[in-house]
Amino acid sequence: MHEECGVFGVWAPGEEVSRLCYFGLYALQHRGQESAGIATTDGASIRVYKDLGLVSQVFDDTVLTNLAGHMAVAHVRYATTGATTWENAQPMLGPVAGSTLALTHNGNLTNTRELMEAVHAASGEDLTGELGRGSSTDTAVITALMNLVSATGAPAGWDHAADRAEAWPGLPPAPDGAPAGGEDDGPAPDVASAARRVLPMLRGAYSLVFMDEHTLYAARDPHGVRPLVLGRLDAGWVVASETAALDIVGARFVREVEPGELIEIDGGGVRSTRFAAARRAGCVFEYVYLARPDTRIAGRSIIAARNAMGAILAREHAVDADLVIATPESGTPAAIGYAQASGIPYAQGLVKNAYVGRTFIQPTQTLRQLGIRLKLNPVREVIEGKRLVVVDDSIVRGNTQRALVRMLREAGAAEVHIRISSPPVLWPCFYGIDFATRDELIATSMSVEAIRDSIGADSLGYLSVDGMIEASGQPGNELCLACFTGSYPITPPREGVIASLAPASRGREGAEPRPSAPRYISPDLITMPDLATGSTRATAPKRRTAPQPQTIRVPDGARPGAGAGPADPAPAPEEGHPQ
């Protein structure tokens, strides 16, 4: 299972951290609409509550009151393929180094197959944590790997030399073949040591926010594909996928979590180490579509970037028209930029039903097609008899634009000129976005003129790759452009990836489920690394009237130290060598 998700974490003694998470997840709801979860700790236990549905559907006041503590992590999830099941909701739990780990993840791993094989080789069928409870996500594999490293040390036969070469290009191999994080090969004594050992083993895109009973952690992959930021409260700290989530909880933006950086937050303040050299390749589609318009990424305002995309689009694809309208809401900033640059008046020609989710992140084609008709309605009084420029952010399959052009013509539009504020999507994403297989991407099999004819528009124009880079405000060599150019900054899987974990089988009556070995599919049939699409549980548990959060006790004698107020943030670590 792979997701474009939102992650949030808070360390704030004296604050109602569950409610801070609730509002933070509200700000990140656009990143995932299928499940939501919050885990909290008071230093003696971890409680987690998660369920399928929107943030407002999963949590109520009673649930939030029961999630007491001084620290929390939270997650909204969107599964790009396969089953949406309770077992796959996050945070994920698991034992690590005598503590309990609650972990959230935004992104996709590209070496999940190798990691899963390492876990199975060490544990056989006796899996613990979320894998043992039926989860089928790469996030559960990370949790299991953290436990494995803390219990027995590095997986037997794991290629630490390759990890070091990947994490620190140009450095000579470690003379003793030690793991890339600078740790020894034995069992990791604590969560931080396990993380420094495991993070260099991961390939792909990952922004992680996790905690044990004492410390909040955040880590970002060496390419910084997905955003992750650090903010400061008067009495604590916040980490989140987007700056908009900091704003909604009253946190002040401090800085981004750097690519290849691990941050630890507790009563002693904020500590930073680097587990890999930064090789920036931030996802350009965050600027095009994914992030909220009121977010900033790498110092660039998203709404300013989208305005600029529209303005450059007007320069590249001018047309005589009467009105510029947007496909709301994601196309609005670019449409405004197009109107300002072209001098053509902007008007609201389409009304969006605010209570229907994004069609892009509906998990099946049937729901996507239904959602298009439900969410947009043309305003006949505005568009009748007019030559329209209709600005949208992207064309993936073509369904939205085809239905949209038809609706606009039925409402009396004289001409419909489609303008797209990104280049044609030609390649699948391996790093966490729900793009279809290449066969389903309309631009891979059709020319621009053929697409225009297919959707029924009078003309069609895409923003150029150079124009998109210019609008993002980032150097082109620090962006991931793979879905537009086919140039992948992180090597995709080559020899097939995990398609599913076979449903767990039961032995004697009442025995715990035992997951079977993974099944594999050819990379020709997939767009991104894929884990199990099934679940050991036939249906998600019914919502309880009274919340019953899961409680996991800390081993005797393991108690947090005296908490201090927030200290100054750790500066971003220097690049060039392990710390």
XYZ file of C-alpha atoms in Angstrom:
579
model
C 0.000 0.000 0.000
C 1.302 3.446 -0.860
C -0.026 6.771 0.048
C 0.174 10.489 -0.394
C -0.365 11.314 3.249
C -0.059 14.017 5.862
C 2.030 13.666 9.026
C 1.989 15.759 12.193
C 3.767 15.568 15.536
C 3.820 17.712 18.654
C 5.850 17.850 21.875
C 4.143 20.303 24.234
C 3.920 19.558 27.988
C 0.887 21.229 29.494
C -0.963 21.486 26.178
C -3.849 19.365 24.920
C -1.728 17.657 22.292
C -4.553 15.504 20.931
C -6.501 18.623 20.015
C -3.449 20.231 18.468
C -3.127 17.081 16.341
C -6.808 17.246 15.447
C -6.486 20.772 14.092
C -3.178 19.937 12.423
C -4.796 17.010 10.620
C -7.650 19.269 9.553
C -5.082 21.478 7.830
C -3.617 18.388 6.127
C -6.903 16.705 5.203
C -6.289 17.416 1.501
C -3.317 15.001 1.646
C -5.427 12.026 2.669
C -9.124 11.346 3.069
C -9.390 7.624 3.741
C -8.275 7.258 7.354
C -6.974 9.297 10.258
C -5.195 8.473 13.497
C -3.594 10.022 16.574
C -1.225 8.435 19.098
C -0.383 10.180 22.369
C 1.863 9.451 25.323
C 2.041 10.671 28.903
C 5.514 9.166 29.355
C 4.189 5.932 30.841
C 2.072 4.548 27.987
C 1.117 5.156 24.385
C -2.492 5.397 23.324
C -3.621 5.316 19.724
C -6.981 5.876 18.104
C -7.431 5.488 14.355
C -10.247 4.648 12.000
C -11.430 4.939 8.424
C -12.915 8.268 7.420
C -12.260 11.988 7.506
C -10.733 13.679 10.538
C -14.137 15.005 11.610
C -15.654 11.529 11.295
C -12.959 9.663 13.202
C -12.546 11.947 16.208
C -14.950 13.578 18.603
C -14.515 15.361 21.903
C -14.714 12.179 23.957
C -12.020 10.463 21.899
C -9.706 13.476 22.104
C -10.193 13.762 25.851
C -9.147 10.145 26.280
C -5.972 10.745 24.259
C -4.135 12.526 27.050
C -0.423 13.207 27.197
C 2.343 15.687 26.492
C 3.423 14.353 23.078
C 1.627 12.977 20.035
C 1.951 11.919 16.399
C -0.884 11.951 13.885
C -1.616 10.947 10.315
C -4.115 11.258 7.482
C -3.843 8.606 4.835
C -4.680 8.186 1.206
C -3.980 4.719 -0.230
C -3.160 5.059 -3.891
C -3.854 1.416 -4.671
C -5.442 -1.599 -3.005
C -7.632 -1.998 0.001
C -8.529 0.712 2.447
C -8.558 -1.229 5.709
C -8.341 -0.373 9.382
C -5.125 -2.367 9.726
C -3.404 -0.040 7.284
C -4.394 3.173 9.051
C -1.597 4.978 10.875
C 0.111 5.575 13.296
C 1.762 2.164 13.245
C 2.811 0.620 16.568
C 5.597 -1.767 17.431
C 8.149 -2.632 20.118
C 11.611 -1.078 19.738
C 14.498 -1.264 22.226
C 12.293 -1.790 25.290
C 10.001 1.067 24.274
C 6.946 1.366 22.070
C 7.205 3.049 18.692
C 4.326 4.973 17.120
C 5.285 5.829 13.529
C 3.713 7.846 10.706
C 4.961 8.033 7.131
C 4.388 10.110 4.022
C 5.948 8.717 0.853
C 6.833 5.391 -0.773
C 9.826 3.149 -0.375
C 11.344 1.681 -3.520
C 13.229 -1.156 -1.799
C 10.305 -2.533 0.191
C 10.864 -5.968 -1.338
C 14.425 -6.203 -0.019
C 13.429 -4.861 3.397
C 10.537 -7.307 3.661
C 12.806 -10.186 2.716
C 15.244 -9.126 5.451
C 12.447 -9.061 8.027
C 11.154 -12.473 6.942
C 14.670 -13.955 6.916
C 15.195 -12.880 10.519
C 11.688 -13.457 11.860
C 10.220 -16.128 9.616
C 6.473 -16.214 10.045
C 6.658 -14.992 13.642
C 6.081 -11.319 12.863
C 5.437 -8.776 15.569
C 3.861 -5.324 15.566
C 1.563 -4.191 12.796
C 2.806 -6.765 10.264
C 1.781 -9.477 12.690
C -1.596 -7.813 13.121
C -2.281 -7.829 9.380
C -1.006 -4.488 8.097
C 0.211 -4.494 4.520
C 2.023 -1.162 4.243
C 5.654 -0.264 3.774
C 5.222 1.796 6.950
C 4.656 -1.432 8.874
C 7.828 -2.816 7.324
C 9.796 0.177 8.653
C 8.361 -0.428 12.124
C 9.261 -4.129 11.961
C 12.768 -3.306 10.763
C 13.284 -0.893 13.684
C 12.312 -3.692 16.061
C 14.578 -6.183 14.304
C 17.608 -3.873 14.495
C 16.984 -3.139 18.168
C 16.540 -6.812 19.056
C 19.207 -8.597 17.020
C 21.256 -5.972 15.209
C 21.650 -5.493 11.501
C 19.931 -8.089 9.284
C 22.268 -10.895 8.316
C 23.861 -10.375 4.939
C 22.641 -6.818 4.528
C 24.890 -4.786 2.220
C 26.046 -1.945 4.486
C 28.648 -0.902 1.936
C 25.860 -0.118 -0.522
C 24.028 1.847 2.171
C 27.117 3.897 2.911
C 27.791 4.531 -0.773
C 24.175 5.642 -1.229
C 24.099 7.801 1.913
C 27.538 9.374 1.520
C 28.595 9.457 -2.128
C 32.342 9.923 -2.509
C 33.313 8.705 0.934
C 35.565 5.626 1.149
C 33.965 2.399 2.423
C 33.977 1.877 6.182
C 36.939 -0.367 7.020
C 34.866 -2.649 9.217
C 31.803 -2.688 6.974
C 29.783 -0.921 9.672
C 26.273 0.370 8.951
C 26.066 3.709 7.140
C 24.708 5.549 10.168
C 27.951 5.121 12.079
C 26.458 2.612 14.522
C 27.978 -0.769 15.288
C 26.479 -4.033 14.071
C 24.981 -5.156 17.392
C 21.483 -4.573 18.759
C 20.507 -0.907 18.846
C 20.155 0.170 22.490
C 17.436 2.784 21.932
C 15.035 4.171 19.353
C 17.409 6.902 18.188
C 20.182 4.364 17.550
C 17.760 2.075 15.724
C 16.611 4.972 13.563
C 20.171 5.967 12.674
C 20.766 2.351 11.681
C 17.553 1.859 9.694
C 17.199 5.177 7.857
C 20.238 4.615 5.579
C 18.737 1.237 4.641
C 15.622 2.866 3.182
C 15.327 3.871 -0.463
C 12.642 6.061 -1.923
C 10.631 8.959 -0.556
C 9.851 9.220 3.133
C 8.981 11.927 5.596
C 8.645 10.211 8.966
C 7.270 11.497 12.262
C 7.467 9.015 15.122
C 7.824 8.777 18.883
C 8.483 6.523 21.814
C 7.309 7.335 25.337
C 9.966 10.006 25.810
C 11.033 11.572 22.520
C 9.515 12.914 19.319
C 11.455 12.177 16.120
C 11.289 13.453 12.546
C 13.286 12.276 9.537
C 13.332 13.092 5.841
C 14.818 11.094 2.987
C 18.109 12.345 1.479
C 16.317 13.759 -1.565
C 13.645 15.596 0.414
C 10.971 14.403 -2.005
C 8.111 15.079 0.403
C 7.950 18.266 2.522
C 8.487 18.292 6.299
C 8.800 21.371 8.515
C 9.654 22.259 12.118
C 7.656 24.844 14.073
C 7.740 26.264 17.570
C 4.955 26.720 20.076
C 5.276 28.848 23.188
C 5.545 25.632 25.203
C 6.845 23.122 22.718
C 7.533 22.032 19.165
C 5.593 20.862 16.112
C 6.619 18.952 12.981
C 4.250 18.733 10.030
C 4.010 17.994 6.329
C 3.137 21.589 5.477
C 3.548 25.054 6.973
C -0.241 25.517 6.804
C -0.564 22.965 9.617
C 1.816 25.050 11.738
C -0.314 28.123 11.112
C -3.550 26.500 12.221
C -2.130 25.452 15.628
C -0.370 28.780 16.229
C 3.169 27.468 15.736
C 5.905 29.684 14.294
C 7.827 28.304 11.337
C 11.445 27.597 12.296
C 12.871 25.746 9.305
C 12.454 22.724 7.087
C 13.659 19.347 8.228
C 16.648 18.947 5.950
C 16.959 16.048 3.498
C 18.937 13.282 5.203
C 18.318 14.715 8.688
C 17.023 13.063 11.871
C 15.588 15.376 14.547
C 14.958 14.406 18.183
C 12.755 16.534 20.459
C 12.289 16.105 24.200
C 12.724 18.041 27.456
C 16.332 18.707 26.569
C 15.384 20.587 23.417
C 15.918 19.800 19.741
C 18.856 17.695 18.561
C 19.853 17.127 14.968
C 22.015 14.520 13.248
C 22.544 13.722 9.611
C 22.248 10.130 8.417
C 22.884 10.897 4.733
C 24.147 13.683 2.508
C 21.423 15.866 1.015
C 20.734 15.505 -2.710
C 17.649 17.620 -3.118
C 14.921 16.432 -5.476
C 11.701 17.914 -4.082
C 8.520 16.797 -5.815
C 7.498 19.480 -8.299
C 3.921 18.194 -8.186
C 3.666 19.616 -4.666
C 3.876 23.044 -6.338
C 1.477 22.066 -9.105
C -1.283 20.376 -7.115
C -0.596 18.512 -3.891
C 0.250 21.175 -1.303
C -2.218 23.721 0.032
C -1.956 27.119 -1.677
C -1.195 28.778 1.692
C 1.836 26.538 2.274
C 5.465 27.423 1.632
C 7.963 24.835 0.399
C 11.694 25.540 0.173
C 10.947 29.205 0.790
C 8.491 29.484 -2.087
C 4.827 30.378 -1.591
C 2.707 27.751 -3.295
C 0.031 30.226 -4.343
C 2.719 32.505 -5.835
C 4.182 29.540 -7.731
C 0.755 28.639 -9.135
C 0.031 32.258 -10.089
C 3.355 32.265 -11.925
C 2.505 28.993 -13.680
C -0.656 30.598 -15.011
C 1.152 33.737 -16.126
C 3.827 31.743 -17.973
C 1.104 29.565 -19.491
C -0.560 32.708 -20.880
C 2.759 33.717 -22.418
C 3.330 30.281 -23.940
C -0.261 29.587 -25.097
C -2.145 32.803 -25.822
C -5.658 32.673 -27.289
C -8.446 35.126 -28.122
C -11.176 34.635 -25.540
C -13.793 36.454 -23.479
C -13.312 34.900 -20.037
C -10.781 32.940 -18.034
C -12.320 30.441 -15.618
C -10.741 27.877 -13.310
C -11.413 24.268 -12.542
C -11.820 24.868 -8.814
C -10.151 24.768 -6.461
C -6.745 23.550 -7.606
C -6.840 25.427 -10.901
C -7.827 28.788 -9.412
C -4.412 30.351 -8.628
C -3.082 29.495 -12.101
C -6.270 30.826 -13.723
C -5.874 34.121 -11.887
C -2.265 34.299 -13.057
C -3.339 33.563 -16.636
C -6.011 36.287 -16.527
C -3.643 38.873 -15.073
C -0.940 38.134 -17.650
C -3.291 37.945 -20.648
C -5.629 40.806 -19.778
C -8.651 38.543 -20.263
C -11.230 38.989 -17.466
C -11.434 36.274 -14.805
C -14.828 34.975 -13.716
C -16.281 32.162 -11.644
C -17.797 29.933 -14.286
C -17.824 26.716 -12.251
C -19.130 26.116 -8.754
C -17.601 23.360 -6.688
C -19.479 21.329 -4.126
C -17.221 21.750 -1.111
C -18.431 18.493 0.433
C -17.091 16.242 -2.310
C -13.460 15.131 -2.095
C -10.846 15.570 -4.782
C -11.552 13.291 -7.738
C -7.807 12.743 -8.112
C -7.690 10.905 -4.815
C -10.792 8.783 -5.133
C -9.468 5.220 -5.167
C -11.426 3.668 -8.026
C -12.213 4.773 -11.549
C -15.963 4.436 -11.002
C -15.829 6.772 -8.028
C -13.605 9.200 -9.931
C -16.080 9.464 -12.798
C -19.036 9.864 -10.467
C -17.151 12.413 -8.393
C -16.467 14.632 -11.420
C -20.201 15.085 -12.041
C -20.954 15.587 -8.372
C -18.374 18.212 -7.597
C -18.592 20.755 -10.462
C -21.546 22.672 -11.865
C -21.307 25.334 -14.596
C -22.862 28.787 -14.094
C -24.858 29.308 -17.288
C -25.379 33.044 -16.709
C -21.612 33.569 -16.684
C -20.453 31.341 -19.534
C -23.314 31.281 -22.043
C -22.160 32.564 -25.425
C -18.601 33.165 -24.168
C -15.259 31.994 -25.503
C -13.692 30.395 -22.434
C -10.140 29.715 -21.330
C -10.455 26.943 -18.759
C -7.362 26.513 -16.579
C -6.670 23.262 -14.731
C -3.542 22.004 -12.977
C -3.014 18.714 -14.819
C -4.459 16.023 -17.058
C -3.773 12.486 -15.863
C -6.432 10.216 -17.353
C -8.510 12.885 -19.096
C -11.821 12.052 -17.437
C -12.263 15.367 -15.631
C -11.568 17.495 -18.689
C -13.738 15.373 -21.008
C -16.740 15.667 -18.688
C -15.989 19.326 -18.036
C -15.899 20.320 -21.699
C -19.177 18.511 -22.255
C -20.820 20.312 -19.323
C -19.585 23.716 -20.474
C -20.883 23.207 -24.004
C -24.238 22.062 -22.654
C -24.323 25.291 -20.598
C -23.880 27.377 -23.747
C -20.134 28.072 -24.028
C -19.235 29.230 -27.538
C -15.637 27.948 -27.366
C -13.682 25.971 -24.759
C -9.903 26.370 -24.709
C -8.211 24.140 -22.138
C -4.960 25.350 -20.569
C -2.985 23.105 -18.225
C -0.545 24.635 -15.735
C 1.848 21.683 -15.878
C 3.427 19.607 -18.668
C 1.899 16.332 -19.906
C 2.151 13.547 -17.309
C 4.097 10.834 -19.137
C 5.653 8.623 -16.472
C 4.459 6.819 -13.327
C 5.399 8.024 -9.863
C 7.276 5.671 -7.528
C 7.392 8.151 -4.669
C 3.834 8.442 -3.410
C 1.386 9.915 -5.924
C -1.564 8.079 -7.429
C -0.633 8.191 -11.076
C -1.907 5.300 -13.116
C 0.139 2.857 -15.113
C 1.600 4.310 -18.298
C -1.183 2.652 -20.273
C -3.712 4.753 -18.359
C -1.822 8.061 -18.632
C -3.504 9.743 -21.564
C -0.394 11.643 -22.696
C 1.679 8.490 -23.196
C -0.427 7.247 -26.070
C -1.760 10.473 -27.585
C -0.300 13.660 -29.008
C -1.497 16.998 -27.675
C -3.763 17.340 -30.707
C -5.176 13.843 -30.148
C -5.850 14.642 -26.478
C -7.583 17.869 -27.540
C -9.810 15.876 -29.845
C -10.453 13.226 -27.178
C -11.644 15.723 -24.573
C -13.577 17.773 -27.143
C -11.828 21.127 -26.604
C -11.295 23.829 -29.237
C -7.631 24.072 -28.264
C -5.288 22.628 -25.669
C -2.046 24.001 -24.283
C 0.302 22.646 -21.618
C 2.856 24.563 -19.564
C 6.402 23.686 -20.586
C 8.821 21.913 -18.238
C 11.057 24.985 -18.243
C 8.090 27.205 -17.443
C 7.068 24.988 -14.541
C 10.601 25.020 -13.129
C 10.746 28.804 -13.457
C 7.449 29.196 -11.607
C 8.527 26.893 -8.770
C 11.402 29.199 -7.897
C 13.720 26.212 -7.424
C 16.766 25.105 -9.404
C 15.758 22.425 -11.858
C 18.427 20.062 -10.531
C 16.829 20.244 -7.060
C 13.391 19.080 -8.222
C 11.946 15.662 -8.982
C 10.480 15.977 -12.488
C 10.160 12.242 -13.093
C 6.441 12.147 -13.902
C 7.014 14.695 -16.665
C 10.480 13.735 -17.952
C 11.042 10.108 -16.947
C 14.274 11.089 -15.174
C 14.053 9.455 -11.734
C 16.292 10.819 -8.955
C 15.898 7.555 -7.006
C 16.273 4.294 -8.895
C 12.862 2.594 -9.284
C 12.526 -1.118 -8.501
C 13.815 -3.265 -11.363
C 12.981 -6.898 -10.674
C 9.370 -6.772 -9.605
C 7.924 -5.454 -6.396
C 5.679 -6.735 -3.681
C 2.129 -6.851 -4.954
C 0.585 -8.334 -1.863
C 1.149 -10.277 1.239
C -1.043 -13.332 1.088
C -3.876 -13.114 3.600
C -2.771 -14.434 6.939
C -3.703 -18.019 7.706
C -4.815 -19.391 11.045
C -3.651 -22.612 12.547
C -5.547 -23.881 15.523
C -8.799 -22.219 16.454
C -8.232 -18.783 17.955
C -4.548 -18.636 17.094
C -3.055 -15.361 15.969
C -2.919 -14.870 12.188
C 0.396 -15.761 10.553
C 1.129 -13.752 7.398
C 2.319 -15.775 4.447
C 5.290 -14.985 2.226
C 4.921 -12.017 -0.124
C 3.744 -12.394 -3.697
C 5.356 -10.416 -6.498
C 4.263 -8.880 -9.775
C 6.184 -7.636 -12.779
C 7.194 -3.951 -12.799
C 5.523 -3.695 -16.193
C 2.157 -3.997 -14.475
C 2.625 -1.427 -11.746
C 3.361 2.232 -11.306
C 4.922 2.156 -7.885
C 6.147 -0.368 -5.298
C 3.087 -2.133 -3.980
C 2.513 -4.140 -0.824
C -0.539 -6.103 0.203
C -3.945 -5.128 -1.039
C -5.734 -7.531 1.268
C -6.169 -7.761 4.999
C -6.440 -10.394 7.686
C -9.641 -8.761 8.826
C -12.626 -9.111 6.493
C -14.075 -5.752 7.439
C -12.931 -2.786 9.455
C -14.107 -2.783 13.075
C -17.345 -0.980 13.664
C -17.070 2.428 15.262
C -17.483 2.191 18.998
C -19.766 4.534 20.869
C -17.229 4.919 23.658
C -13.592 5.124 22.548
C -11.290 2.339 23.648
C -7.790 3.557 22.767
C -5.091 0.954 22.727
C -2.706 1.246 25.660
C 0.786 -0.190 25.703
C 2.670 -0.060 28.978
C 6.290 0.897 29.321
C 8.547 -1.754 30.899
C 9.082 -1.328 34.615
C 11.681 1.239 35.435
C 11.467 3.018 32.101
C 10.161 6.483 32.908
C 10.884 9.838 31.288
C 13.266 12.281 32.891
C 12.215 15.619 34.229
C 10.848 17.732 31.430
C 12.320 21.126 30.693
C 10.895 23.977 28.691
C 11.626 24.228 24.995
C 15.229 24.931 24.157
C 16.625 26.634 21.081
C 16.239 24.569 17.920
C 19.132 22.561 16.670
C 20.610 24.106 13.553
C 20.435 22.109 10.366
C 23.403 19.728 10.375
C 26.357 20.437 8.165
C 26.518 18.343 5.025
C 29.430 16.206 3.933
C 29.991 13.618 6.629
C 28.073 11.445 9.119
C 27.459 12.802 12.613
